[in-house]
Amino acid sequence: MRQSKWFLFLLVAVMGLALLVSGCGGTNEQAGGAGDDKVVKIGLMTPLQGDVKTYGESVQKGFELALEEANYKAGDYTIEKVVADDRNDATEATNVATKLIDQDQVDAIVGSVTSKCTIPASSMAQAKGVVMISPTGTAAKVTMDPERKDYVFRACFIDPFQGTVAAKFAVDELQAKTAAIMFDQGNDYTVGLSQAFKEEFEKAGGQIVAEEAYAKEDVDFSAVLTNISKQKPDILYLPDYYQKVSLIGKQARDKGITAVFLGGDGWDSSDLDFATMDGGYFTAHYSSDDPRPEVANWVTKYKEKYNTEPDSFATLAYDATKLLLKAIEDANSNDPAKIKDAMQAIKDFPVVSGNITFDADGNPVKSAAILQVQKDGSYKFVTNVQP
């Protein structure tokens, strides 16, 4: 009898252990089994608060539409996303990149949006061996600082090209002889554009009659604009974001400055002061008036989902995500080293903003568009400029 009791006790213990092992096996398969080996985790860094939140909102829409179209798949791999808000603050961008890489353990990042956030984040991605593609970070330091960051790419053209295109347009098409420049001295984006514009404008025979720096926090430009109004420039070049150029533009017109406003892709926002900036021109990454089928299809899909026309930020986020998915598919791997090699090898891949081939520095080789601001809140396509 005593022997039977011991046998029953051991039988229950063994069965319990078997159930425990079986249960642990099921949990492992769900959380870290064979299915999860076929996962690529992508982080999105974008400003959803702060001074350029409309950029961030557009970028998130383009990113998510590209993933939805792909049914969250690339090759044999399922895509998981993590969205993080860097508030267009360089310090916060570093914190966000740290979280995505160390805590969320992403394999790749789409972002960030502005150069000042993308530069420190891209240095971290490079150091940690995580693939990164910025939709709109146009500063040269995003992919080169000073050596090539070979894990980092972008879907937009770079500042020197954008500033050069604006200067050529001012001289060749607007017949401008003189120009004044205002730029944020603490922002690599505006500094880069202003330098490229000045160099090309002077090379073409133009004269820079005023070159004025300001700080991000500045809101009163009366003294600077009083000086510029005395110079009577043909062009006032404003390579900053939509909020700042709207503010400067309004104060410039109040000072009686009649110069043509000219700027960069930072103007592209539904929150631009269209009445003040009416007639001004800026360099952009694409135009919805482009007759290519990729553009028409994109505009239709975006309007069906979001009931509005896509801006450049949504478009470049969509393109950047498509390029990353293409690289993952070609690599058919979640190894960031293999994904970045596949990204660098992409040739003539058709996206909305053009057929993309990356140069040795991780920059796409493609044209720029010139758009003109209309007071009704729209943009008029003027021309495309080839690199």
Short mmCIF file of C-alpha atoms in Angstrom, two decimals, residues 32-293:
data_model
loop_
_atom_site.label_atom_id
_atom_site.label_comp_id
_atom_site.label_asym_id
_atom_site.label_seq_id
_atom_site.Cartn_x
_atom_site.Cartn_y
_atom_site.Cartn_z
CA GLY A 32 10.54 33.78 -29.83
CA GLY A 33 10.11 30.66 -31.92
CA ALA A 34 10.48 29.97 -35.59
CA GLY A 35 7.81 32.56 -36.51
CA ASP A 36 9.74 35.44 -34.91
CA ASP A 37 12.93 34.47 -36.76
CA LYS A 38 11.21 35.81 -39.88
CA VAL A 39 10.51 39.27 -38.47
CA VAL A 40 12.12 42.60 -39.36
CA LYS A 41 11.39 45.36 -36.86
CA ILE A 42 11.37 48.89 -38.33
CA GLY A 43 11.35 52.04 -36.21
CA LEU A 44 9.88 55.33 -37.45
CA MET A 45 11.43 58.53 -36.05
CA THR A 46 9.33 61.59 -36.81
CA PRO A 47 8.23 64.82 -35.05
CA LEU A 48 4.58 64.51 -33.97
CA GLN A 49 4.81 67.54 -31.68
CA GLY A 50 6.71 70.82 -31.89
CA ASP A 51 7.39 73.39 -34.57
CA VAL A 52 7.27 71.06 -37.60
CA LYS A 53 4.65 68.55 -36.51
CA THR A 54 2.85 68.76 -39.87
CA TYR A 55 5.98 67.30 -41.46
CA GLY A 56 5.92 64.44 -38.97
CA GLU A 57 2.24 63.72 -39.46
CA SER A 58 2.72 63.53 -43.22
CA VAL A 59 5.75 61.27 -42.84
CA GLN A 60 3.82 58.86 -40.62
CA LYS A 61 1.01 58.69 -43.18
CA GLY A 62 3.41 57.90 -46.04
CA PHE A 63 5.28 55.32 -43.95
CA GLU A 64 2.15 53.47 -42.88
CA LEU A 65 0.59 53.52 -46.35
CA ALA A 66 3.71 51.86 -47.80
CA LEU A 67 3.61 49.14 -45.11
CA GLU A 68 -0.12 48.55 -45.62
CA GLU A 69 0.35 48.19 -49.39
CA ALA A 70 3.05 45.60 -48.76
CA ASN A 71 0.75 43.84 -46.26
CA TYR A 72 3.59 44.22 -43.73
CA LYS A 73 5.71 41.75 -45.69
CA ALA A 74 9.08 41.92 -47.48
CA GLY A 75 10.37 38.69 -49.00
CA ASP A 76 9.83 35.90 -46.47
CA TYR A 77 9.77 38.39 -43.59
CA THR A 78 6.96 39.96 -41.60
CA ILE A 79 7.39 43.64 -40.77
CA GLU A 80 6.75 45.01 -37.29
CA LYS A 81 6.73 48.78 -36.67
CA VAL A 82 7.60 51.01 -33.74
CA VAL A 83 6.69 54.73 -34.00
CA ALA A 84 8.60 57.31 -31.93
CA ASP A 85 8.18 61.10 -31.62
CA ASP A 86 11.43 63.13 -31.60
CA ARG A 87 9.59 66.51 -31.40
CA ASN A 88 12.16 68.00 -33.81
CA ASP A 89 14.61 68.30 -30.94
CA ALA A 90 18.16 67.02 -31.43
CA THR A 91 18.53 65.85 -27.82
CA GLU A 92 15.19 64.07 -27.92
CA ALA A 93 16.17 62.52 -31.26
CA THR A 94 19.24 60.99 -29.62
CA ASN A 95 17.05 59.63 -26.81
CA VAL A 96 14.55 58.21 -29.30
CA ALA A 97 17.27 56.56 -31.39
CA THR A 98 18.75 55.01 -28.24
CA LYS A 99 15.37 53.58 -27.25
CA LEU A 100 14.64 52.20 -30.71
CA ILE A 101 18.03 50.52 -31.02
CA ASP A 102 18.76 49.33 -27.47
CA GLN A 103 15.29 48.77 -26.00
CA ASP A 104 13.04 48.02 -28.98
CA GLN A 105 15.92 46.33 -30.86
CA VAL A 106 14.86 47.50 -34.31
CA ASP A 107 16.71 46.23 -37.36
CA ALA A 108 16.17 49.41 -39.38
CA ILE A 109 14.92 52.99 -38.95
CA VAL A 110 12.97 55.29 -41.27
CA GLY A 111 13.73 58.86 -40.18
CA SER A 112 14.21 61.33 -38.95
CA VAL A 113 12.68 64.28 -40.78
CA THR A 114 14.87 67.35 -40.20
CA SER A 115 18.64 67.33 -40.56
CA LYS A 116 19.34 68.52 -37.02
CA CYS A 117 17.62 65.40 -35.64
CA THR A 118 18.77 63.00 -38.33
CA ILE A 119 22.49 63.79 -37.99
CA PRO A 120 22.93 62.62 -34.36
CA ALA A 121 20.52 59.71 -34.85
CA SER A 122 22.37 58.56 -37.97
CA SER A 123 25.69 58.57 -36.11
CA MET A 124 24.13 56.31 -33.49
CA ALA A 125 22.62 53.98 -36.11
CA GLN A 126 26.01 53.71 -37.80
CA ALA A 127 27.79 52.94 -34.53
CA LYS A 128 25.22 50.25 -33.62
CA GLY A 129 25.03 48.72 -37.11
CA VAL A 130 21.35 49.53 -37.72
CA VAL A 131 20.17 50.47 -41.23
CA MET A 132 18.69 53.97 -41.45
CA ILE A 133 17.04 55.83 -44.32
CA SER A 134 15.89 59.43 -43.86
CA PRO A 135 13.00 60.60 -46.03
CA THR A 136 13.96 64.28 -45.86
CA GLY A 137 17.23 64.87 -44.00
CA THR A 138 18.99 66.93 -46.67
CA ALA A 139 22.20 68.00 -44.87
CA ALA A 140 25.39 66.39 -46.20
CA LYS A 141 26.34 65.28 -42.65
CA VAL A 142 23.45 62.82 -42.55
CA THR A 143 25.46 60.23 -44.53
CA MET A 144 28.99 61.74 -44.34
CA ASP A 145 30.53 63.11 -41.11
CA PRO A 146 33.26 63.20 -42.35
CA GLU A 147 33.55 59.54 -43.38
CA ARG A 148 30.77 57.67 -45.16
CA LYS A 149 28.18 56.20 -42.77
CA ASP A 150 27.54 53.09 -44.82
CA TYR A 151 24.42 52.02 -42.87
CA VAL A 152 22.75 55.37 -43.61
CA PHE A 153 20.82 56.45 -46.73
CA ARG A 154 18.27 59.07 -47.71
CA ALA A 155 15.38 59.38 -50.17
CA CYS A 156 15.80 63.13 -50.82
CA PHE A 157 18.37 65.26 -52.60
CA ILE A 158 21.01 67.07 -50.53
CA ASP A 159 21.30 70.73 -49.54
CA PRO A 160 24.17 71.72 -51.88
CA PHE A 161 22.14 70.52 -54.87
CA GLN A 162 18.98 72.26 -53.61
CA GLY A 163 20.75 75.58 -53.01
CA THR A 164 22.50 75.39 -56.37
CA VAL A 165 19.21 74.73 -58.19
CA ALA A 166 17.58 77.73 -56.48
CA ALA A 167 20.45 80.06 -57.46
CA LYS A 168 20.40 78.88 -61.09
CA PHE A 169 16.65 79.39 -61.25
CA ALA A 170 16.99 82.91 -59.77
CA VAL A 171 19.60 83.94 -62.35
CA ASP A 172 18.38 82.09 -65.44
CA GLU A 173 14.60 82.23 -65.07
CA LEU A 174 13.95 85.23 -62.79
CA GLN A 175 16.80 87.34 -64.27
CA ALA A 176 17.84 88.29 -60.73
CA LYS A 177 20.97 90.43 -60.26
CA THR A 178 20.94 90.90 -56.48
CA ALA A 179 19.86 88.79 -53.53
CA ALA A 180 19.64 88.94 -49.73
CA ILE A 181 19.88 85.83 -47.57
CA MET A 182 18.47 85.16 -44.09
CA PHE A 183 19.23 81.87 -42.30
CA ASP A 184 19.13 80.14 -38.89
CA GLN A 185 22.75 79.97 -37.77
CA GLY A 186 22.05 76.99 -35.49
CA ASN A 187 20.44 74.77 -38.10
CA ASP A 188 22.61 72.74 -40.52
CA TYR A 189 19.74 72.67 -43.02
CA THR A 190 19.42 76.42 -43.43
CA VAL A 191 23.18 77.00 -43.21
CA GLY A 192 23.83 74.43 -45.96
CA LEU A 193 21.23 75.85 -48.32
CA SER A 194 22.34 79.45 -47.79
CA GLN A 195 26.00 78.60 -48.45
CA ALA A 196 25.22 76.67 -51.65
CA PHE A 197 22.89 79.42 -52.87
CA LYS A 198 25.45 82.16 -52.23
CA GLU A 199 28.27 80.28 -53.95
CA GLU A 200 26.27 79.48 -57.08
CA PHE A 201 24.56 82.91 -57.27
CA GLU A 202 27.89 84.75 -57.13
CA LYS A 203 29.48 82.30 -59.57
CA ALA A 204 26.69 83.14 -62.02
CA GLY A 205 27.46 86.88 -61.70
CA GLY A 206 24.89 87.82 -59.05
CA GLN A 207 25.58 89.99 -56.00
CA ILE A 208 24.67 89.13 -52.41
CA VAL A 209 23.72 92.51 -50.88
CA ALA A 210 22.90 91.21 -47.38
CA GLU A 211 23.54 88.00 -45.48
CA GLU A 212 21.84 87.91 -42.08
CA ALA A 213 21.87 85.14 -39.45
CA TYR A 214 19.29 84.64 -36.70
CA ALA A 215 18.50 82.19 -33.92
CA LYS A 216 15.65 79.66 -33.87
CA GLU A 217 13.94 81.52 -31.01
CA ASP A 218 13.97 84.92 -32.77
CA VAL A 219 10.55 86.33 -33.69
CA ASP A 220 11.28 90.03 -34.34
CA PHE A 221 13.31 90.68 -37.51
CA SER A 222 12.59 94.40 -37.79
CA ALA A 223 16.18 95.62 -37.58
CA VAL A 224 17.50 93.10 -40.11
CA LEU A 225 14.64 93.69 -42.53
CA THR A 226 15.05 97.47 -42.27
CA ASN A 227 18.63 97.03 -43.47
CA ILE A 228 17.60 94.67 -46.26
CA SER A 229 14.84 97.02 -47.45
CA LYS A 230 17.49 99.71 -48.07
CA GLN A 231 19.40 97.32 -50.37
CA LYS A 232 16.32 96.63 -52.56
CA PRO A 233 17.34 93.08 -53.55
CA ASP A 234 15.66 91.25 -56.43
CA ILE A 235 15.51 88.04 -54.35
CA LEU A 236 15.06 87.37 -50.62
CA TYR A 237 16.30 83.81 -50.09
CA LEU A 238 14.66 82.19 -47.03
CA PRO A 239 15.89 78.60 -46.62
CA ASP A 240 13.97 77.71 -43.43
CA TYR A 241 10.80 75.85 -42.35
CA TYR A 242 7.26 77.03 -43.09
CA GLN A 243 6.56 78.71 -39.74
CA LYS A 244 9.71 80.84 -39.75
CA VAL A 245 9.53 81.87 -43.41
CA SER A 246 5.85 82.82 -43.00
CA LEU A 247 6.81 85.04 -40.05
CA ILE A 248 9.77 86.63 -41.84
CA GLY A 249 7.81 87.02 -45.06
CA LYS A 250 4.99 88.87 -43.31
CA GLN A 251 7.41 91.28 -41.59
CA ALA A 252 9.33 91.77 -44.86
CA ARG A 253 6.19 92.81 -46.74
CA ASP A 254 5.26 95.13 -43.84
CA LYS A 255 8.67 96.80 -44.33
CA GLY A 256 7.85 97.38 -47.99
CA ILE A 257 10.27 94.75 -49.33
CA THR A 258 9.05 93.69 -52.79
CA ALA A 259 11.75 91.12 -53.54
CA VAL A 260 10.69 87.71 -54.85
CA PHE A 261 10.73 85.18 -52.03
CA LEU A 262 12.74 82.02 -52.78
CA GLY A 263 13.38 79.02 -50.52
CA GLY A 264 13.78 75.29 -50.04
CA ASP A 265 11.65 72.22 -49.39
CA GLY A 266 10.99 73.41 -45.83
CA TRP A 267 8.22 75.60 -47.23
CA ASP A 268 6.13 72.58 -48.19
CA SER A 269 3.35 72.58 -45.59
CA SER A 270 -0.37 73.21 -45.47
CA ASP A 271 0.40 75.62 -42.59
CA LEU A 272 2.49 77.96 -44.78
CA ASP A 273 1.09 81.53 -44.90
CA PHE A 274 0.02 81.27 -48.53
CA ALA A 275 -1.32 84.84 -48.71
CA THR A 276 2.00 86.31 -47.57
CA MET A 277 4.21 83.93 -49.59
CA ASP A 278 2.05 84.17 -52.74
CA GLY A 279 4.23 84.21 -55.86
CA GLY A 280 7.31 82.86 -54.08
CA TYR A 281 9.23 79.86 -55.40
CA PHE A 282 10.84 76.89 -53.66
CA THR A 283 12.76 73.76 -54.55
CA ALA A 284 10.77 70.55 -53.99
CA HIS A 285 11.18 66.81 -54.35
CA TYR A 286 8.20 66.20 -56.60
CA SER A 287 5.08 67.74 -58.06
CA SER A 288 1.63 66.14 -58.09
CA ASP A 289 1.30 67.60 -61.61
CA ASP A 290 4.06 65.28 -62.85
CA PRO A 291 2.42 63.09 -65.57
CA ARG A 292 4.32 59.89 -64.64
CA PRO A 293 1.94 57.01 -63.69
#
